[in-house]
Amino acid sequence: MEKMRAMVLSECAKIETNPLKLTQIDKHEIKRSNEILLKIEACGVCHSQLHGIEGDWKDIGIPPALPTVPGHEIVGKVIQIGDRVTKFKVGDRAGITPLLEACKNCQYCKEGKEHLCESSIITGESFKGGYAEYITVLEDFATKVPENMKPEYAAPLFCAGITGYKAVVAAEPKQDKKIGIFGIGGVGHMAIQFARVEKCKVIAFSRSQKHLDVAKRLGATDAIVFSESQQEFLRMLKEKHGMLDAAIVFAPADIVTDTAIKSVKKGGLIVIATVGENPAFMAFEEKTIRGTVIGSTKDMEQVIKICTDENIEVISEIYPLEKANEVLKKLKNSEIEARAVLIP
């Protein structure tokens, strides 16, 4: 059997120990008639992969098994198709989100919410991950990518992009709605732009001045340093802008989620797009707390369309596949401006 290069995780460990090893594994082959085979052009490096690699999320079953090949935002060239494939032809470009597969028969799938399917298979939680040279996927769970989209632009759309888009939709955007975005990185910098497309007033929050500068450049009304001194932070926010109409949380820290909830006016809306503890919540304030996670195949198609029509900017930096450990260390230390992309 032909082999391919992949960065394999055999045991969860701190990224400083270089747990990902460059390995020759069996090259993926089409085994079902409705599959396509992609030669991977680029794979984005997501912060959630860092949590999985370091074992932070073992309590929620991530990763579900080892060894594994991480990587779940992928774009590549179709180099082979199964006998029954109609959506793609050889030479097309396609992308894959964290949703590698779903059952297509359950209530969620029938309602177009296949990303909630209880039987879903997640990209990057088996040997089918993007830190490799090839991957197969059922045609229904791949999305066409325009030929003129550069790989380093397109790949981050398939997790960071769809996550940011879906979170903004969940925040019920409308003109002049005041939305706070907590955490301005790979996802947050795109969410700012999706909210601006809806003509919302966006206030960005981050501990990093570098990320705040990015937020301002991308159209945020204001960009404010996040402080764990909650009372002082809330006082300053109220003085400058008043209470928020809605908040979106991407930063994986419980203090951030708690502060975001307190930053929103009574009757407002908080969208949580990260993993953490349940924060304190005052029911009498009639606030709504809503979770969100990636999106459906139709959502992904909409992301591609908006990015094409509105010239959404994707800030990315390119690294070779074998530098995955080094890139994840940079991500852990907040040294990546927005999104890093691995090129096989």
Short mmCIF file of C-alpha atoms in Angstrom, two decimals:
data_model
loop_
_atom_site.label_atom_id
_atom_site.label_comp_id
_atom_site.label_asym_id
_atom_site.label_seq_id
_atom_site.Cartn_x
_atom_site.Cartn_y
_atom_site.Cartn_z
CA MET A 1 0.00 0.00 0.00
CA GLU A 2 1.21 3.52 -0.79
CA LYS A 3 2.33 5.65 2.15
CA MET A 4 1.90 9.33 3.04
CA ARG A 5 3.44 11.73 5.52
CA ALA A 6 1.39 12.63 8.59
CA MET A 7 1.93 14.19 12.01
CA VAL A 8 0.73 11.44 14.38
CA LEU A 9 -0.26 11.82 18.05
CA SER A 10 0.26 8.56 19.96
CA GLU A 11 -0.06 9.94 23.48
CA CYS A 12 -1.49 13.20 24.86
CA ALA A 13 1.26 15.42 26.25
CA LYS A 14 2.26 19.06 26.62
CA ILE A 15 3.14 20.55 23.26
CA GLU A 16 6.58 21.54 24.58
CA THR A 17 7.49 17.81 24.50
CA ASN A 18 6.81 17.63 20.73
CA PRO A 19 4.15 14.90 20.95
CA LEU A 20 3.37 14.98 17.22
CA LYS A 21 5.72 12.76 15.24
CA LEU A 22 6.24 12.90 11.47
CA THR A 23 5.31 9.37 10.40
CA GLN A 24 4.74 7.39 7.22
CA ILE A 25 1.22 5.93 7.39
CA ASP A 26 -0.99 4.20 4.82
CA LYS A 27 -2.26 6.64 2.21
CA HIS A 28 -6.04 6.99 2.31
CA GLU A 29 -7.92 5.23 -0.48
CA ILE A 30 -11.49 5.51 -1.74
CA LYS A 31 -13.47 2.65 -0.20
CA ARG A 32 -17.04 3.82 -0.89
CA SER A 33 -18.55 4.79 -4.21
CA ASN A 34 -19.63 8.25 -2.97
CA GLU A 35 -16.21 9.26 -1.62
CA ILE A 36 -13.64 11.65 -3.02
CA LEU A 37 -9.87 11.63 -2.42
CA LEU A 38 -8.21 14.97 -1.74
CA LYS A 39 -4.55 15.88 -2.00
CA ILE A 40 -4.36 18.31 0.90
CA GLU A 41 -3.16 21.80 -0.03
CA ALA A 42 -3.47 23.37 3.43
CA CYS A 43 -4.78 22.68 6.93
CA GLY A 44 -5.46 25.38 9.50
CA VAL A 45 -4.18 25.02 13.06
CA CYS A 46 -7.05 25.40 15.52
CA HIS A 47 -6.71 26.13 19.25
CA SER A 48 -9.10 23.28 20.05
CA GLN A 49 -6.56 20.86 18.57
CA LEU A 50 -4.05 22.10 21.13
CA HIS A 51 -6.46 21.23 23.95
CA GLY A 52 -6.97 17.77 22.46
CA ILE A 53 -3.25 17.13 22.00
CA GLU A 54 -2.41 18.21 25.55
CA GLY A 55 -5.24 16.13 27.05
CA ASP A 56 -7.21 19.09 28.44
CA TRP A 57 -10.49 17.72 27.07
CA LYS A 58 -10.19 14.03 27.96
CA ASP A 59 -13.18 14.46 30.28
CA ILE A 60 -15.40 15.22 27.27
CA GLY A 61 -13.95 12.41 25.19
CA ILE A 62 -11.47 14.35 23.04
CA PRO A 63 -9.53 12.73 21.50
CA PRO A 64 -11.80 9.65 21.46
CA ALA A 65 -8.95 7.28 20.57
CA LEU A 66 -5.20 7.20 19.99
CA PRO A 67 -3.16 7.24 17.84
CA THR A 68 -4.69 10.03 15.78
CA VAL A 69 -3.82 12.58 13.10
CA PRO A 70 -5.11 16.03 14.17
CA GLY A 71 -6.30 18.77 11.84
CA HIS A 72 -9.90 19.63 10.96
CA GLU A 73 -9.98 22.63 8.62
CA ILE A 74 -8.80 21.37 5.27
CA VAL A 75 -8.70 22.39 1.64
CA GLY A 76 -7.33 20.32 -1.22
CA LYS A 77 -7.54 19.15 -4.82
CA VAL A 78 -9.82 16.30 -5.83
CA ILE A 79 -7.53 13.69 -7.39
CA GLN A 80 -9.93 10.73 -7.50
CA ILE A 81 -13.68 10.19 -7.22
CA GLY A 82 -15.90 7.20 -6.48
CA ASP A 83 -18.19 5.68 -9.10
CA ARG A 84 -21.33 7.40 -7.79
CA VAL A 85 -19.89 10.87 -7.15
CA THR A 86 -21.77 13.66 -8.96
CA LYS A 87 -20.91 16.79 -6.92
CA PHE A 88 -17.19 16.84 -7.80
CA LYS A 89 -14.90 15.97 -10.67
CA VAL A 90 -11.17 15.36 -10.68
CA GLY A 91 -9.34 18.69 -10.55
CA ASP A 92 -11.98 20.49 -8.45
CA ARG A 93 -11.04 22.05 -5.15
CA ALA A 94 -12.88 21.11 -1.98
CA GLY A 95 -12.82 21.77 1.73
CA ILE A 96 -13.69 19.77 4.84
CA THR A 97 -14.93 21.11 8.18
CA PRO A 98 -14.64 19.34 11.55
CA LEU A 99 -17.78 17.45 10.49
CA LEU A 100 -16.33 14.58 8.46
CA GLU A 101 -19.50 12.52 8.38
CA ALA A 102 -23.04 12.22 9.83
CA CYS A 103 -25.75 9.56 9.65
CA LYS A 104 -28.15 11.53 7.37
CA ASN A 105 -31.11 9.70 8.92
CA CYS A 106 -31.65 11.21 12.38
CA GLN A 107 -33.85 14.17 13.26
CA TYR A 108 -30.90 16.58 13.30
CA CYS A 109 -29.68 15.49 9.86
CA LYS A 110 -33.18 15.68 8.38
CA GLU A 111 -33.57 19.23 9.75
CA GLY A 112 -30.31 20.34 8.10
CA LYS A 113 -28.45 20.37 11.42
CA GLU A 114 -26.15 17.46 10.65
CA HIS A 115 -23.38 19.02 12.75
CA LEU A 116 -25.48 18.03 15.81
CA CYS A 117 -25.82 14.39 14.72
CA GLU A 118 -25.20 11.98 17.62
CA SER A 119 -23.39 9.62 15.22
CA SER A 120 -21.16 12.25 13.65
CA ILE A 121 -17.53 11.51 12.84
CA ILE A 122 -15.16 14.39 13.59
CA THR A 123 -12.25 15.22 11.31
CA GLY A 124 -8.91 14.94 13.07
CA GLU A 125 -10.05 12.49 15.74
CA SER A 126 -8.90 9.39 13.84
CA PHE A 127 -6.25 8.85 11.17
CA LYS A 128 -8.44 11.04 8.96
CA GLY A 129 -6.98 14.40 9.94
CA GLY A 130 -5.53 17.31 8.04
CA TYR A 131 -1.97 17.19 9.36
CA ALA A 132 -1.25 14.84 6.45
CA GLU A 133 -0.95 14.71 2.68
CA TYR A 134 -4.25 13.06 1.68
CA ILE A 135 -7.77 12.50 3.01
CA THR A 136 -11.01 10.91 1.81
CA VAL A 137 -14.50 12.22 2.52
CA LEU A 138 -18.06 11.52 1.41
CA GLU A 139 -18.99 14.02 -1.29
CA ASP A 140 -21.99 15.32 0.72
CA PHE A 141 -19.68 16.51 3.51
CA ALA A 142 -17.23 18.39 1.30
CA THR A 143 -17.76 21.93 0.04
CA LYS A 144 -16.62 23.36 -3.29
CA VAL A 145 -13.85 25.95 -3.05
CA PRO A 146 -13.39 28.57 -5.81
CA GLU A 147 -10.29 28.01 -7.91
CA ASN A 148 -9.04 31.55 -7.21
CA MET A 149 -9.04 31.14 -3.40
CA LYS A 150 -5.52 30.58 -2.12
CA PRO A 151 -5.16 27.50 0.11
CA GLU A 152 -3.94 29.55 3.08
CA TYR A 153 -7.07 31.72 2.73
CA ALA A 154 -9.56 28.91 2.18
CA ALA A 155 -8.45 26.38 4.81
CA PRO A 156 -9.21 28.53 7.91
CA LEU A 157 -12.74 29.14 6.62
CA PHE A 158 -13.57 25.50 7.32
CA CYS A 159 -13.44 25.83 11.10
CA ALA A 160 -12.55 29.35 12.18
CA GLY A 161 -14.70 30.85 9.43
CA ILE A 162 -17.80 28.75 9.92
CA THR A 163 -17.50 28.98 13.72
CA GLY A 164 -17.29 32.77 13.58
CA TYR A 165 -20.15 33.01 11.08
CA LYS A 166 -22.42 30.69 13.05
CA ALA A 167 -21.72 32.54 16.31
CA VAL A 168 -22.65 35.88 14.72
CA VAL A 169 -25.87 34.37 13.33
CA ALA A 170 -26.64 33.03 16.82
CA ALA A 171 -26.22 36.56 18.21
CA GLU A 172 -29.15 37.67 16.01
CA PRO A 173 -27.32 40.52 14.26
CA LYS A 174 -29.03 43.64 12.95
CA GLN A 175 -28.02 47.19 12.10
CA ASP A 176 -26.44 49.10 15.00
CA LYS A 177 -26.76 46.19 17.42
CA LYS A 178 -23.90 46.46 19.91
CA ILE A 179 -22.08 43.12 19.96
CA GLY A 180 -19.03 42.42 22.10
CA ILE A 181 -16.60 39.80 20.81
CA PHE A 182 -14.42 38.28 23.54
CA GLY A 183 -11.28 36.69 22.08
CA ILE A 184 -9.77 38.01 18.84
CA GLY A 185 -7.74 35.29 17.19
CA GLY A 186 -8.30 32.91 14.32
CA VAL A 187 -12.06 32.83 14.88
CA GLY A 188 -12.64 36.26 16.41
CA HIS A 189 -11.00 38.24 13.61
CA MET A 190 -13.44 36.70 11.14
CA ALA A 191 -16.46 37.09 13.44
CA ILE A 192 -15.78 40.84 13.57
CA GLN A 193 -16.08 41.00 9.81
CA PHE A 194 -19.23 38.86 9.63
CA ALA A 195 -20.85 41.15 12.22
CA ARG A 196 -19.77 44.22 10.26
CA VAL A 197 -21.40 42.79 7.11
CA GLU A 198 -24.65 42.90 9.13
CA LYS A 199 -23.85 46.54 10.06
CA CYS A 200 -23.49 45.78 13.77
CA LYS A 201 -21.38 47.89 16.10
CA VAL A 202 -18.59 45.59 17.23
CA ILE A 203 -16.56 46.04 20.41
CA ALA A 204 -13.58 43.68 20.57
CA PHE A 205 -11.94 42.41 23.77
CA SER A 206 -8.57 40.70 24.10
CA ARG A 207 -5.62 40.51 26.48
CA SER A 208 -3.29 41.07 23.51
CA GLN A 209 -2.71 44.55 22.10
CA LYS A 210 -1.64 42.92 18.83
CA HIS A 211 -5.07 41.31 18.50
CA LEU A 212 -6.81 44.56 19.45
CA ASP A 213 -4.91 46.36 16.68
CA VAL A 214 -6.15 43.72 14.22
CA ALA A 215 -9.71 44.21 15.46
CA LYS A 216 -9.61 47.96 14.88
CA ARG A 217 -8.16 47.51 11.42
CA LEU A 218 -10.93 45.08 10.50
CA GLY A 219 -13.69 47.51 11.47
CA ALA A 220 -14.38 47.13 15.18
CA THR A 221 -15.94 50.27 16.66
CA ASP A 222 -13.62 49.92 19.64
CA ALA A 223 -11.02 47.44 20.89
CA ILE A 224 -10.49 47.16 24.65
CA VAL A 225 -7.94 45.30 26.75
CA PHE A 226 -9.64 42.56 28.77
CA SER A 227 -8.95 42.69 32.49
CA GLU A 228 -9.61 39.99 35.10
CA SER A 229 -10.39 42.81 37.52
CA GLN A 230 -14.05 42.37 36.71
CA GLN A 231 -15.53 45.35 38.55
CA GLU A 232 -13.03 47.73 37.00
CA PHE A 233 -13.57 46.23 33.55
CA LEU A 234 -17.37 46.54 33.78
CA ARG A 235 -17.17 50.09 35.12
CA MET A 236 -14.94 51.14 32.23
CA LEU A 237 -17.17 49.43 29.65
CA LYS A 238 -20.31 51.11 31.01
CA GLU A 239 -18.61 54.53 30.95
CA LYS A 240 -17.38 54.15 27.36
CA HIS A 241 -20.21 52.25 25.66
CA GLY A 242 -22.92 51.25 28.12
CA MET A 243 -24.07 47.65 28.40
CA LEU A 244 -23.79 45.35 25.36
CA ASP A 245 -26.83 44.11 23.43
CA ALA A 246 -25.09 40.78 22.89
CA ALA A 247 -21.75 39.09 23.53
CA ILE A 248 -19.90 36.30 21.74
CA VAL A 249 -17.25 34.36 23.66
CA PHE A 250 -14.38 32.63 21.87
CA ALA A 251 -11.74 32.87 24.62
CA PRO A 252 -11.52 29.53 26.49
CA ALA A 253 -11.38 30.99 30.00
CA ASP A 254 -14.19 30.87 32.55
CA ILE A 255 -13.49 34.41 33.83
CA VAL A 256 -14.04 35.70 30.29
CA THR A 257 -17.39 33.93 29.96
CA ASP A 258 -18.51 35.19 33.36
CA THR A 259 -17.50 38.76 32.51
CA ALA A 260 -19.19 38.58 29.10
CA ILE A 261 -22.49 37.58 30.73
CA LYS A 262 -22.24 40.50 33.15
CA SER A 263 -21.39 42.87 30.26
CA VAL A 264 -24.74 42.28 28.52
CA LYS A 265 -27.86 44.28 29.33
CA LYS A 266 -30.99 42.70 30.83
CA GLY A 267 -32.83 40.71 28.19
CA GLY A 268 -29.65 40.47 26.12
CA LEU A 269 -28.00 37.49 24.47
CA ILE A 270 -24.72 35.68 25.17
CA VAL A 271 -23.31 33.21 22.62
CA ILE A 272 -20.72 30.79 24.01
CA ALA A 273 -18.49 29.16 21.38
CA THR A 274 -15.95 27.55 23.70
CA VAL A 275 -15.65 24.90 26.41
CA GLY A 276 -15.70 25.76 30.10
CA GLU A 277 -17.54 25.71 33.41
CA ASN A 278 -21.10 26.94 33.75
CA PRO A 279 -20.82 30.52 35.03
CA ALA A 280 -23.11 32.25 37.50
CA PHE A 281 -26.36 33.32 35.85
CA MET A 282 -29.08 35.58 37.26
CA ALA A 283 -32.40 34.32 35.88
CA PHE A 284 -34.25 37.50 36.88
CA GLU A 285 -32.25 39.49 34.30
CA GLU A 286 -33.91 37.52 31.47
CA LYS A 287 -30.68 37.07 29.57
CA THR A 288 -30.38 34.25 27.05
CA ILE A 289 -27.26 32.06 26.99
CA ARG A 290 -26.83 30.12 23.77
CA GLY A 291 -24.20 27.61 22.71
CA THR A 292 -22.91 27.24 19.17
CA VAL A 293 -20.61 24.88 17.27
CA ILE A 294 -19.42 24.97 13.66
CA GLY A 295 -22.43 24.55 11.33
CA SER A 296 -24.07 22.57 8.55
CA THR A 297 -22.90 21.99 5.00
CA LYS A 298 -25.31 24.74 3.86
CA ASP A 299 -23.77 27.10 6.44
CA MET A 300 -20.35 26.33 5.00
CA GLU A 301 -21.53 27.14 1.50
CA GLN A 302 -22.85 30.46 2.81
CA VAL A 303 -19.47 31.24 4.41
CA ILE A 304 -17.72 30.71 1.07
CA LYS A 305 -20.26 32.98 -0.65
CA ILE A 306 -19.97 35.80 1.92
CA CYS A 307 -16.19 35.67 1.89
CA THR A 308 -16.22 35.90 -1.90
CA ASP A 309 -18.84 38.66 -2.11
CA GLU A 310 -17.64 40.80 0.83
CA ASN A 311 -13.86 40.35 0.50
CA ILE A 312 -13.57 39.03 4.05
CA GLU A 313 -9.93 39.12 5.12
CA VAL A 314 -8.29 35.97 6.47
CA ILE A 315 -5.07 36.64 8.33
CA SER A 316 -2.87 33.57 8.05
CA GLU A 317 0.77 32.56 8.22
CA ILE A 318 2.21 29.51 6.46
CA TYR A 319 4.36 26.72 7.91
CA PRO A 320 5.46 23.33 6.56
CA LEU A 321 3.64 20.25 7.87
CA GLU A 322 6.60 19.02 9.92
CA LYS A 323 6.58 22.27 11.96
CA ALA A 324 3.21 21.41 13.56
CA ASN A 325 4.61 21.14 17.11
CA GLU A 326 6.42 24.46 16.75
CA VAL A 327 3.29 26.17 15.40
CA LEU A 328 1.13 24.85 18.25
CA LYS A 329 3.69 26.16 20.76
CA LYS A 330 3.44 29.58 19.13
CA LEU A 331 -0.36 29.35 19.32
CA LYS A 332 -0.20 28.42 23.01
CA ASN A 333 2.02 31.45 23.70
CA SER A 334 -0.25 33.84 21.73
CA GLU A 335 2.46 34.37 19.13
CA ILE A 336 0.15 33.68 16.16
CA GLU A 337 -1.60 36.85 14.97
CA ALA A 338 -4.73 35.00 13.81
CA ARG A 339 -4.45 31.64 12.00
CA ALA A 340 -1.48 29.42 11.20
CA VAL A 341 -1.75 27.09 8.22
CA LEU A 342 0.25 23.90 7.60
CA ILE A 343 1.24 23.09 4.02
CA PRO A 344 2.15 19.41 3.33
#
